[in-house]
mmCIF file of C-alpha atoms and ligand atoms in Angstrom:
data_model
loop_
_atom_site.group_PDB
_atom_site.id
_atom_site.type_symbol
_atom_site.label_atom_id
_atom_site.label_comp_id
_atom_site.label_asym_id
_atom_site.label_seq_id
_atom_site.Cartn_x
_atom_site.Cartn_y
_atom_site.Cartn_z
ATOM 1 C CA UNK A 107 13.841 -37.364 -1.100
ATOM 2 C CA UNK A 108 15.538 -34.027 -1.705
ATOM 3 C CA UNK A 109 12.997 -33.133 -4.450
ATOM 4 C CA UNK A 110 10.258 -33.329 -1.640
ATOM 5 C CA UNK A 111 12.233 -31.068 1.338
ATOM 6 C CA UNK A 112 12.964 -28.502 -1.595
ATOM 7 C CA UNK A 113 9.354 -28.522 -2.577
ATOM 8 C CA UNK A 114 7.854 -28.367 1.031
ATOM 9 C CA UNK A 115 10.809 -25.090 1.890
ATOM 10 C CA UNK A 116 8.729 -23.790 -1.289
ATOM 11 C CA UNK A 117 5.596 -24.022 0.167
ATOM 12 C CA UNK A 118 6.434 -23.041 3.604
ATOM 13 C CA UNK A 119 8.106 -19.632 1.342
ATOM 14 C CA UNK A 120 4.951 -19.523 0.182
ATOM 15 C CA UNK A 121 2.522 -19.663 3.406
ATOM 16 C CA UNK A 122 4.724 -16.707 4.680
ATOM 17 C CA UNK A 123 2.458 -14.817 2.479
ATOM 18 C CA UNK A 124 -0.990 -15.656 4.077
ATOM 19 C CA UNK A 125 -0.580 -13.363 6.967
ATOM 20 C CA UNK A 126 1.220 -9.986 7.808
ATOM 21 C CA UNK A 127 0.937 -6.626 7.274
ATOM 22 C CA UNK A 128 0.956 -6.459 3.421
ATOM 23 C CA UNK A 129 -0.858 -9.640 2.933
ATOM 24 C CA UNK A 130 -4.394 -9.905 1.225
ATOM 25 C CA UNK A 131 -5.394 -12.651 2.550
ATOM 26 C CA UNK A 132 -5.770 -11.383 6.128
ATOM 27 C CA UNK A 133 -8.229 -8.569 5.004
ATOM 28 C CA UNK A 134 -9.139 -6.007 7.151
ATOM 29 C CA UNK A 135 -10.979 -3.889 4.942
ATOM 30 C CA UNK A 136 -14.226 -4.380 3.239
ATOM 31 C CA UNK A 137 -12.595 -4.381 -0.258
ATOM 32 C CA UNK A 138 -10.007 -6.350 0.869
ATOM 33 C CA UNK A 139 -12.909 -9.382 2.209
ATOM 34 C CA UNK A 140 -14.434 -9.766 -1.287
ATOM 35 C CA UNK A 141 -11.234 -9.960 -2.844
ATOM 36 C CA UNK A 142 -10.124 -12.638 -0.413
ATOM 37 C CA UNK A 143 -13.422 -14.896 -1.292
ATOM 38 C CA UNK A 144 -12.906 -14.416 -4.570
ATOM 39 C CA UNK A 145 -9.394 -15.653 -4.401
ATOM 40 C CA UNK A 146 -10.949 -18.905 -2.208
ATOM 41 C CA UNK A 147 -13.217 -18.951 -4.835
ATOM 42 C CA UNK A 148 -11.170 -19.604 -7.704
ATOM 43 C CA UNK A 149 -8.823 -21.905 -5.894
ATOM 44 C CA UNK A 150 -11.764 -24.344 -5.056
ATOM 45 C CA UNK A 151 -13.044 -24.180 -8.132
ATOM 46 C CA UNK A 152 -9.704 -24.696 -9.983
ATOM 47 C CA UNK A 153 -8.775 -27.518 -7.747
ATOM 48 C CA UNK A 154 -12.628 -29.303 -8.411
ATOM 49 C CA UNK A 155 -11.432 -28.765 -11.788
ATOM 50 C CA UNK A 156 -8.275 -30.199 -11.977
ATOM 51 C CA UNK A 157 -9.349 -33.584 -9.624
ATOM 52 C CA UNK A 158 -11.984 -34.320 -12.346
ATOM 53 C CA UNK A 159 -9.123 -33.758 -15.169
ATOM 54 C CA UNK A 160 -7.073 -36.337 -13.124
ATOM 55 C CA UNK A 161 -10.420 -38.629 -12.621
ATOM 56 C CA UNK A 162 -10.803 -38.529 -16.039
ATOM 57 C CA UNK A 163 -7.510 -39.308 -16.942
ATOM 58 C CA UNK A 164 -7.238 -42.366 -15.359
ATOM 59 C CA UNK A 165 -10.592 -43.428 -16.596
ATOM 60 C CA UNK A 166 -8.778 -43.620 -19.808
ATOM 61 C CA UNK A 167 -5.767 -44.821 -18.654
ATOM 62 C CA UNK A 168 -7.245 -48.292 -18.065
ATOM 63 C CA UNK A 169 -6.417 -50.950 -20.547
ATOM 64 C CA UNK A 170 -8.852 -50.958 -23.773
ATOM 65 C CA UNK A 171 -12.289 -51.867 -23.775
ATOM 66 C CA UNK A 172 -13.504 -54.527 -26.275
ATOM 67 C CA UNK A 173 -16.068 -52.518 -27.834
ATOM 68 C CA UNK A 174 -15.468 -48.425 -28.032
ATOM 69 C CA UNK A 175 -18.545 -46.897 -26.513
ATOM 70 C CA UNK A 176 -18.368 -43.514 -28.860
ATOM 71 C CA UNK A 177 -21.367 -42.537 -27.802
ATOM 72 C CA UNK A 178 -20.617 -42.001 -24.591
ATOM 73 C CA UNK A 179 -17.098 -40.417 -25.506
ATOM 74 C CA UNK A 180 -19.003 -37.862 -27.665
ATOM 75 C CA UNK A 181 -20.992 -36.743 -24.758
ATOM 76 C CA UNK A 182 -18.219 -36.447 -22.954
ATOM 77 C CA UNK A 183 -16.618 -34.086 -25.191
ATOM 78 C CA UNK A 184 -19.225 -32.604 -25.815
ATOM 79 C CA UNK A 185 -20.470 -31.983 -21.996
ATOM 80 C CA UNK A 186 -16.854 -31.429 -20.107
ATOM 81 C CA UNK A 187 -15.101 -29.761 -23.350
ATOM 82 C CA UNK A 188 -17.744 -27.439 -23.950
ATOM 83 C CA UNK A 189 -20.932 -27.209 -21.903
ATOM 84 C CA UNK A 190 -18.545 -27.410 -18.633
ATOM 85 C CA UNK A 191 -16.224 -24.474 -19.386
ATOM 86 C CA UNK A 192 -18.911 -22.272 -20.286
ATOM 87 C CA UNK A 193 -21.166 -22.937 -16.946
ATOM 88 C CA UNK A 194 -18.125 -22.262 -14.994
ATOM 89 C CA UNK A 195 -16.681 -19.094 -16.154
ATOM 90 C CA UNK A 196 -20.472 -17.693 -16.824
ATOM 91 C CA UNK A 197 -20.908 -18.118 -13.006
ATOM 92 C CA UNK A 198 -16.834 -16.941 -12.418
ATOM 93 C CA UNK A 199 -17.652 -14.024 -14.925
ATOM 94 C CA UNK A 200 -20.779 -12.856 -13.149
ATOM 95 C CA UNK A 201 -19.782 -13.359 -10.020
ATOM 96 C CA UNK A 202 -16.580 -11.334 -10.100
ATOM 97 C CA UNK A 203 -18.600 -8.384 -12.368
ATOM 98 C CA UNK A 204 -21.688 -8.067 -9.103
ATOM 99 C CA UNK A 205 -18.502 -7.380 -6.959
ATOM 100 C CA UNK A 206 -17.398 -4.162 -8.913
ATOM 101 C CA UNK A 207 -19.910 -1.757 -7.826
ATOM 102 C CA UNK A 208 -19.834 -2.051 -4.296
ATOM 103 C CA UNK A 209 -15.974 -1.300 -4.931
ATOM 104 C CA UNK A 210 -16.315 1.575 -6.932
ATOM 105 C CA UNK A 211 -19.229 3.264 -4.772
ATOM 106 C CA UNK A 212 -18.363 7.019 -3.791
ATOM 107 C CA UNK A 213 -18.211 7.202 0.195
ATOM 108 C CA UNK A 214 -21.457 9.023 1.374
ATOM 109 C CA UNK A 215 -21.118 12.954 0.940
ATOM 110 C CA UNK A 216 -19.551 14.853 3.764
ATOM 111 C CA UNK A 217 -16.904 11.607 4.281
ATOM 112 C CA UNK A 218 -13.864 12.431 4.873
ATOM 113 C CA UNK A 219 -11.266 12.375 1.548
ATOM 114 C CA UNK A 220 -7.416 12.206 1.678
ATOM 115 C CA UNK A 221 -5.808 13.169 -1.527
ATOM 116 C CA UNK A 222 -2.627 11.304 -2.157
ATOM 117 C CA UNK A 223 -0.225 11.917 -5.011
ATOM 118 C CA UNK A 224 2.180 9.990 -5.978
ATOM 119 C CA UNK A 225 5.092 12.489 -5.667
ATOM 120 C CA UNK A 226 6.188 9.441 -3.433
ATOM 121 C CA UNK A 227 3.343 10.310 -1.382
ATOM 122 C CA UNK A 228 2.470 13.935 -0.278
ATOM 123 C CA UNK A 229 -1.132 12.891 1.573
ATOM 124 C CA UNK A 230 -3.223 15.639 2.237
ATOM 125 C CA UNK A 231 -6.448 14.961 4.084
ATOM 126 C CA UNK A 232 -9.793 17.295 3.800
ATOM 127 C CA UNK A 233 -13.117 17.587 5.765
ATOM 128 C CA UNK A 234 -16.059 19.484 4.617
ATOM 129 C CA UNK A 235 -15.681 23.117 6.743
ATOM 130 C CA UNK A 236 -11.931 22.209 7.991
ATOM 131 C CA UNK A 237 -8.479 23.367 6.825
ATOM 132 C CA UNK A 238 -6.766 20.718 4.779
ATOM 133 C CA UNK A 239 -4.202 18.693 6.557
ATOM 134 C CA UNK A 240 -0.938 17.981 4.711
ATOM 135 C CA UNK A 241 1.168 15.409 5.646
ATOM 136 C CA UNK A 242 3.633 12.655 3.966
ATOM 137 C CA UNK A 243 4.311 9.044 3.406
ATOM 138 C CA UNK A 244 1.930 7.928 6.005
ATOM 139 C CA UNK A 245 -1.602 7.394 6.066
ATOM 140 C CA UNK A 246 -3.758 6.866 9.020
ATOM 141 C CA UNK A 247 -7.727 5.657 8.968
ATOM 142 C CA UNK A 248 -10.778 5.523 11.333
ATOM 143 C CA UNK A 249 -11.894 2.339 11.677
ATOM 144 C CA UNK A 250 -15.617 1.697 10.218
ATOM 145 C CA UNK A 251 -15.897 4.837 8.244
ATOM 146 C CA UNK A 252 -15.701 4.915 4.772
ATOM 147 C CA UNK A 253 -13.289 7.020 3.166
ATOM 148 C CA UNK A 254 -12.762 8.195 -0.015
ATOM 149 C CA UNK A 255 -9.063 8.206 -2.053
ATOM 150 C CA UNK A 256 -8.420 11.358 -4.842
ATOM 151 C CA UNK A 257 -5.083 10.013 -6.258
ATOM 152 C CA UNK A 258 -2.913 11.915 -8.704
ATOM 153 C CA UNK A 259 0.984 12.276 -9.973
ATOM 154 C CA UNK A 260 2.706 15.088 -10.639
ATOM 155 C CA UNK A 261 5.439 12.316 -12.801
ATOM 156 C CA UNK A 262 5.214 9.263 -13.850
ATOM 157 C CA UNK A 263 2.247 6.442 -13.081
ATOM 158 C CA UNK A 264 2.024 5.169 -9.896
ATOM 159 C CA UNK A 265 -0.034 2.512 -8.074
ATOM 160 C CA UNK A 266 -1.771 2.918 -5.065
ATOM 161 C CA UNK A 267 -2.222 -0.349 -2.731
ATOM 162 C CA UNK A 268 -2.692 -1.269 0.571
ATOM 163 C CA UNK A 269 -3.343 -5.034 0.556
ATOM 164 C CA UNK A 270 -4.853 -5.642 3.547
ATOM 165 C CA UNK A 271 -7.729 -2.845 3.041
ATOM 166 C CA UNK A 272 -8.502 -2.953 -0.420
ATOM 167 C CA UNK A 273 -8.042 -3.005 -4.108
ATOM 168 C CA UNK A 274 -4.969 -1.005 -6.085
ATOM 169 C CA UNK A 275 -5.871 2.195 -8.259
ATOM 170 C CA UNK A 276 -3.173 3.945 -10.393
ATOM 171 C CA UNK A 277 -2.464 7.475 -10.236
ATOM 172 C CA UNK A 278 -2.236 9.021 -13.498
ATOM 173 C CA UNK A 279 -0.536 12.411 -13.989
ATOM 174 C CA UNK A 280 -3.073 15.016 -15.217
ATOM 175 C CA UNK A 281 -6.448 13.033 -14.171
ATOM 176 C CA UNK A 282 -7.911 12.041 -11.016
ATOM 177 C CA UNK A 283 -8.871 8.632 -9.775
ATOM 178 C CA UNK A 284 -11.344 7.763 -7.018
ATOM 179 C CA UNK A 285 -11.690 5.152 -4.407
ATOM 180 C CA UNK A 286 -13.096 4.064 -1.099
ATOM 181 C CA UNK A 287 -11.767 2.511 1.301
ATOM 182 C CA UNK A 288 -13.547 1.049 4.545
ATOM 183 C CA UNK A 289 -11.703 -0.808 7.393
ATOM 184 C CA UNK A 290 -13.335 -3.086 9.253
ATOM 185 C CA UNK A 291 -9.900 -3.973 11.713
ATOM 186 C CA UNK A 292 -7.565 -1.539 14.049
ATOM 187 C CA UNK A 293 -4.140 -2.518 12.919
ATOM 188 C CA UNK A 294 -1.037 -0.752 11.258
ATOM 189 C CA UNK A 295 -1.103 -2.284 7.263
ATOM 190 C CA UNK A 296 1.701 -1.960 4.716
ATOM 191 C CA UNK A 297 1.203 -0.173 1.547
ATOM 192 C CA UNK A 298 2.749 -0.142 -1.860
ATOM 193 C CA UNK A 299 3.060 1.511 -5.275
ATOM 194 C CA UNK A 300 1.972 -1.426 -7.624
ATOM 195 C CA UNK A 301 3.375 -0.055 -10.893
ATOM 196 C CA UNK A 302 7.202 -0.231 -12.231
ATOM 197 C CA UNK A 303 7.791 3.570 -11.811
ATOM 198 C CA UNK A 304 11.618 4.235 -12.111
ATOM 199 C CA UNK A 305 14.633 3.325 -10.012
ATOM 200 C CA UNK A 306 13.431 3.423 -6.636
ATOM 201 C CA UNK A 307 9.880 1.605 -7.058
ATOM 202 C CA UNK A 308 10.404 -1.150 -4.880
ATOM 203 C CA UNK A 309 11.413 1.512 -2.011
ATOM 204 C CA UNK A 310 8.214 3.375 -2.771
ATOM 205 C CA UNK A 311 6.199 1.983 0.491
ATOM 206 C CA UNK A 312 4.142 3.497 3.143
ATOM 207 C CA UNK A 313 2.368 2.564 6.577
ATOM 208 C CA UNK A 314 -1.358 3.072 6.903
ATOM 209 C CA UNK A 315 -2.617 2.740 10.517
ATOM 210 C CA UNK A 316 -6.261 2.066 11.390
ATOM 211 C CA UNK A 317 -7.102 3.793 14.438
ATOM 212 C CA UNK A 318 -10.217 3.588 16.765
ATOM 213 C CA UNK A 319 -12.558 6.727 15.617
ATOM 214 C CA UNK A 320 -11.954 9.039 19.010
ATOM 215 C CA UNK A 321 -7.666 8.416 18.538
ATOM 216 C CA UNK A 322 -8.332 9.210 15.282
ATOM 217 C CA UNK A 323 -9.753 12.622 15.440
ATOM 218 C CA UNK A 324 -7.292 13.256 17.996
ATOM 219 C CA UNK A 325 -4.440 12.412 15.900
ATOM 220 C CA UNK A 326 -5.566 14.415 12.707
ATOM 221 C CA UNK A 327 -6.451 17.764 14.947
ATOM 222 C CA UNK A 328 -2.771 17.384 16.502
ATOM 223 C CA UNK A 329 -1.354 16.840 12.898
ATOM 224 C CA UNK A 330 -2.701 20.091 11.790
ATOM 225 C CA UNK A 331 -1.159 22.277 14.697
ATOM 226 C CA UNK A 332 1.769 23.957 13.621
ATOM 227 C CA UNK A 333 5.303 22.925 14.973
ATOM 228 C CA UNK A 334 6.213 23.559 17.830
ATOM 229 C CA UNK A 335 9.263 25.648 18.551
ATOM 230 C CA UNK A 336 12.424 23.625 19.858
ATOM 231 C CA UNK A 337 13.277 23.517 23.120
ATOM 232 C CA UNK A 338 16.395 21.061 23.684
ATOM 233 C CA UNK A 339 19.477 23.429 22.406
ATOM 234 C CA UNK A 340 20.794 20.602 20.413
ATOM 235 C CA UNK A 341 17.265 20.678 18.286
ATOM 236 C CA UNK A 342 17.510 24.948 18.264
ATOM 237 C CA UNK A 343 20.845 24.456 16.707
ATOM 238 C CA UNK A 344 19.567 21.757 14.001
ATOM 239 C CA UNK A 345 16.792 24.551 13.172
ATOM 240 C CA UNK A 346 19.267 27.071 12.321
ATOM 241 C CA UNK A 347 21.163 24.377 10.168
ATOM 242 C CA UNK A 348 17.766 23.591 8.350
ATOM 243 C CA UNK A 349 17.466 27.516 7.333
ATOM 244 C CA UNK A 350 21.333 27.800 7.175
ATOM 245 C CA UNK A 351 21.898 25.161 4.686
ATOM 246 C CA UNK A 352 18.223 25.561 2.561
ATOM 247 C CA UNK A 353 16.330 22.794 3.549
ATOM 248 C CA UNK A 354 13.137 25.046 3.647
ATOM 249 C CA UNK A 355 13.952 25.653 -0.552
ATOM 250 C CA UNK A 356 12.079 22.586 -0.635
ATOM 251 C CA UNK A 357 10.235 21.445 2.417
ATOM 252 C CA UNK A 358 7.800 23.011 4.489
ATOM 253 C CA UNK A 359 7.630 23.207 8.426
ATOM 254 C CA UNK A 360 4.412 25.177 9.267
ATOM 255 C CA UNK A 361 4.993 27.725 11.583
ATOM 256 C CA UNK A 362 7.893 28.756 10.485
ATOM 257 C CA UNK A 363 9.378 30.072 7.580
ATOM 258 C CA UNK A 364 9.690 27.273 5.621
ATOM 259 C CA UNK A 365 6.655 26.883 3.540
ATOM 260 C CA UNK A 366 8.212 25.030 -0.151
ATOM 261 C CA UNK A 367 6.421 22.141 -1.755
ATOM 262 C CA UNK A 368 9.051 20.720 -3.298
ATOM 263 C CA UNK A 369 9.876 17.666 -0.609
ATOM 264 C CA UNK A 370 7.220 16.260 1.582
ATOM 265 C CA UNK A 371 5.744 18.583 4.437
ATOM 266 C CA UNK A 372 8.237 18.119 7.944
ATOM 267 C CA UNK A 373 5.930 19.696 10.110
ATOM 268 C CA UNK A 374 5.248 16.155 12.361
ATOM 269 C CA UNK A 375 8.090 14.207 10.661
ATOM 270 C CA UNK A 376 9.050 13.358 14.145
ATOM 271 C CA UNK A 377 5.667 11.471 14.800
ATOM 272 C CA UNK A 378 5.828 9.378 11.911
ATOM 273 C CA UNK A 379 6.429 5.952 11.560
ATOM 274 C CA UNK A 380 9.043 5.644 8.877
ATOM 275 C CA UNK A 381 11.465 8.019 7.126
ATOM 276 C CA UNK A 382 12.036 8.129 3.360
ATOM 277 C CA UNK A 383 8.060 6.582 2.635
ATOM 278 C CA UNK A 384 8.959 3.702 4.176
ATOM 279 C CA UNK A 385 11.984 2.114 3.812
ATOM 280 C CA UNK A 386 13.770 3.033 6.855
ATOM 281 C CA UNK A 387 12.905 3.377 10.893
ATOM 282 C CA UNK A 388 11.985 6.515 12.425
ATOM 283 C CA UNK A 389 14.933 6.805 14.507
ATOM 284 C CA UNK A 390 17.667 9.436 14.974
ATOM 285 C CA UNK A 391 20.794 7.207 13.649
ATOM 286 C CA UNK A 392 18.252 6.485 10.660
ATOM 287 C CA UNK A 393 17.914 9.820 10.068
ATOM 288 C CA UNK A 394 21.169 11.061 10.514
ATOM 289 C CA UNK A 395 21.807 8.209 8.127
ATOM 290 C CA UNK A 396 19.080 9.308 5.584
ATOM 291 C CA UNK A 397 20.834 13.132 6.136
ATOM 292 C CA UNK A 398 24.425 12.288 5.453
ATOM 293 C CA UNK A 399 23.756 10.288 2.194
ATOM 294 C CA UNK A 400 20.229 9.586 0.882
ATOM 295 C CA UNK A 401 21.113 8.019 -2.518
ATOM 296 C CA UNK A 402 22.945 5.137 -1.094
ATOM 297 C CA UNK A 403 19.585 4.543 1.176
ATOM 298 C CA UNK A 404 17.132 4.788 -1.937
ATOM 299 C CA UNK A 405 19.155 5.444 -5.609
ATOM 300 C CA UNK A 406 16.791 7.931 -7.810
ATOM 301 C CA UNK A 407 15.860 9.925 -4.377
ATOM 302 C CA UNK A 408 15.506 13.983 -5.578
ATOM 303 C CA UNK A 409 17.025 14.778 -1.877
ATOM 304 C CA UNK A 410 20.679 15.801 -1.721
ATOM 305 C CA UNK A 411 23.113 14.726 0.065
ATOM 306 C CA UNK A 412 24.439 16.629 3.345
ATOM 307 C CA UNK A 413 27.347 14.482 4.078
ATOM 308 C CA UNK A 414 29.748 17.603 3.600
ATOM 309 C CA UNK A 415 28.055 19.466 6.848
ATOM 310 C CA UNK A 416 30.335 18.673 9.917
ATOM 311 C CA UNK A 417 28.600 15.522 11.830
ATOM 312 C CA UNK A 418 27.773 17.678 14.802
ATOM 313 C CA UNK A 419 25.413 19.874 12.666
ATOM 314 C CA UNK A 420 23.982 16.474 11.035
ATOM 315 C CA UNK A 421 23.330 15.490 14.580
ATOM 316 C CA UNK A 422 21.724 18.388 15.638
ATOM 317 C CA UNK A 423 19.363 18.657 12.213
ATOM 318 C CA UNK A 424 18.043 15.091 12.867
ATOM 319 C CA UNK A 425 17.650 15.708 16.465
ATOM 320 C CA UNK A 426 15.467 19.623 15.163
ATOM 321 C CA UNK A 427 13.716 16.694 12.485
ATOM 322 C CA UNK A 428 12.945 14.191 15.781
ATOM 323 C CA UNK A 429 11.494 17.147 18.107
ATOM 324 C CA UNK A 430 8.699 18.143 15.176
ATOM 325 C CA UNK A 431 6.169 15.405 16.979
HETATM 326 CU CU1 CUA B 254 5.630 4.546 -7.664
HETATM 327 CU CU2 CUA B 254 6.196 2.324 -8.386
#
């Protein structure tokens, strides 16, 4: 009795992966679709596989026959042992190979293309005749429209995957790798780096929203306005603790000063959905959190820790951080 509840808890841990944000079998991407019927694929034919194991197993279970018929064993062997295996995974083999080129198509020319590198994700997003938009740990899609991926790393390998969309690619330090990506559902997706990358790779996550094509375009022109100046006096203060204390040695906030690459770009921080790509809320205790001590949030991070400012200034940097919408 006890061996059956633990093995249905197992399977009801295991259903919890068929839907969600992260889950690729609730595509919403055209990728994402053929993976999904390949995956349906392979379970029916493994399980048509396995009942005729089974059938034959009790077939041979029975008590002995009088006579042997061997020539009817031989054809068995000969039929499900060899000529069986090598129908199925001929038709497995070619079926999964006609699905590749569709998913490594270029998007038509003149599409749009966000670069992402895996520097725990600086995104930068280009149109033919536009400025380049840079932005961080978020990634945001029109729905329908094929886009295409440039991925790199400036460190170690990464992997790029957003389940729900599509396929992973790795990003390779020193080469470039393509993809495209097109959605097929408005929704907000979870993403992932797919490859063991150091200390923090299981915090290395990252929101990608699909938005309708007009919100969209409106999102992506306000993203590449510069900040806007503060106007609370608790947010001017937390701008002159940002130059005060050097965060602009590493990060950039266009439209002022602060132009490094070093960190991800600030400029909207306060718009996004998560802070430190992913892991934690975009909310001003969060931040002040992330501020005070950002190793204990995510061990490896390259950002120092501020925890020695007074908490006052602390509050009034994350409240400069929540004002750039
Ligand atoms: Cu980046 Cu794992």
């Amino acid at each position: 009795m006890h061996i059956r509840i633990f093995y249905l808890l197992c399977l009801s841990a295991g259903c919890t992966g068929c839907a969600g944000l992260q889950s690729t079998l609730a595509p919403a991407g055209e990728d994402a679709a053929r993976v999904a019927v390949l995956f349906w694929f392979m379970v029916a034919g493994g399980l048509a596989i396995w009942l005729g194991v089974v059938a034959l197993a009790l077939f041979y279970s029975r008590p002995h026959e009088a006579a042997p018929n061997r020539s009817r064993d031989r054809w068995l062997i000969v039929g499900a042992g060899v000529v069986f295996p090598i129908v199925v995974l001929t038709l497995l083999l070619g079926y999964s190979l006609a699905m590749i080129p569709p998913m490594v198509a270029r998007a038509p020319e003149g599409s749009l293309v966000i670069e992402v590198t895996g520097e725990m994700w600086c995104v930068r997003y280009e149109r033919p005749g536009q400025d380049h938009v840079v932005l961080a740990n978020e990634i945001r899609l029109p729905v329908g429209q094929p886009v295409q991926f440039r991925l790199s790393s400036d460190n170690v390998i990464h992997s790029f995957w957003i389940p729900a969309l599509g396929g992973k690619m790795d990003m390779i330090p020193g080469r470039a790798t393509h993809f495209t990506l097109r959605p097929t559902r408005t929704g907000v997706f979870a993403g992932a780096c797919a490859e063991y990358c150091g200390t923090s790779h299981a915090l290395m996550r990252f929101y990608a929203e699909v938005m309708e094509v007009h919100a969209f375009e409106a999102w992506l022109q306000q993203q590449a306005v510069p900040a806007a100046a503060p106007t609370q006096p608790i947010a001017t203060r937390g701008q002159q603790v940002f130059f005060r204390t050097g965060c602009h040695a590493c990060h950039a906030v266009r439209g002022t000063a602060a132009r490094a690459r070093i960190g991800p770009d600030l400029t909207h921080v306060g718009s996004r959905r998560s802070l430190a790509a992913g892991t934690l809320p975009n909310a001003p205790d969060a931040l002040f959190r992330w501020l005070s001590n950002p190793e204990r949030l995510k061990p490896g991070v390259h950002m120092p820790a501020f925890g020695m400012l007074p908490e006052d200034d602390l509050h009034a940097l994350a409240a400069y951080l929540e004002s750039l919408r």
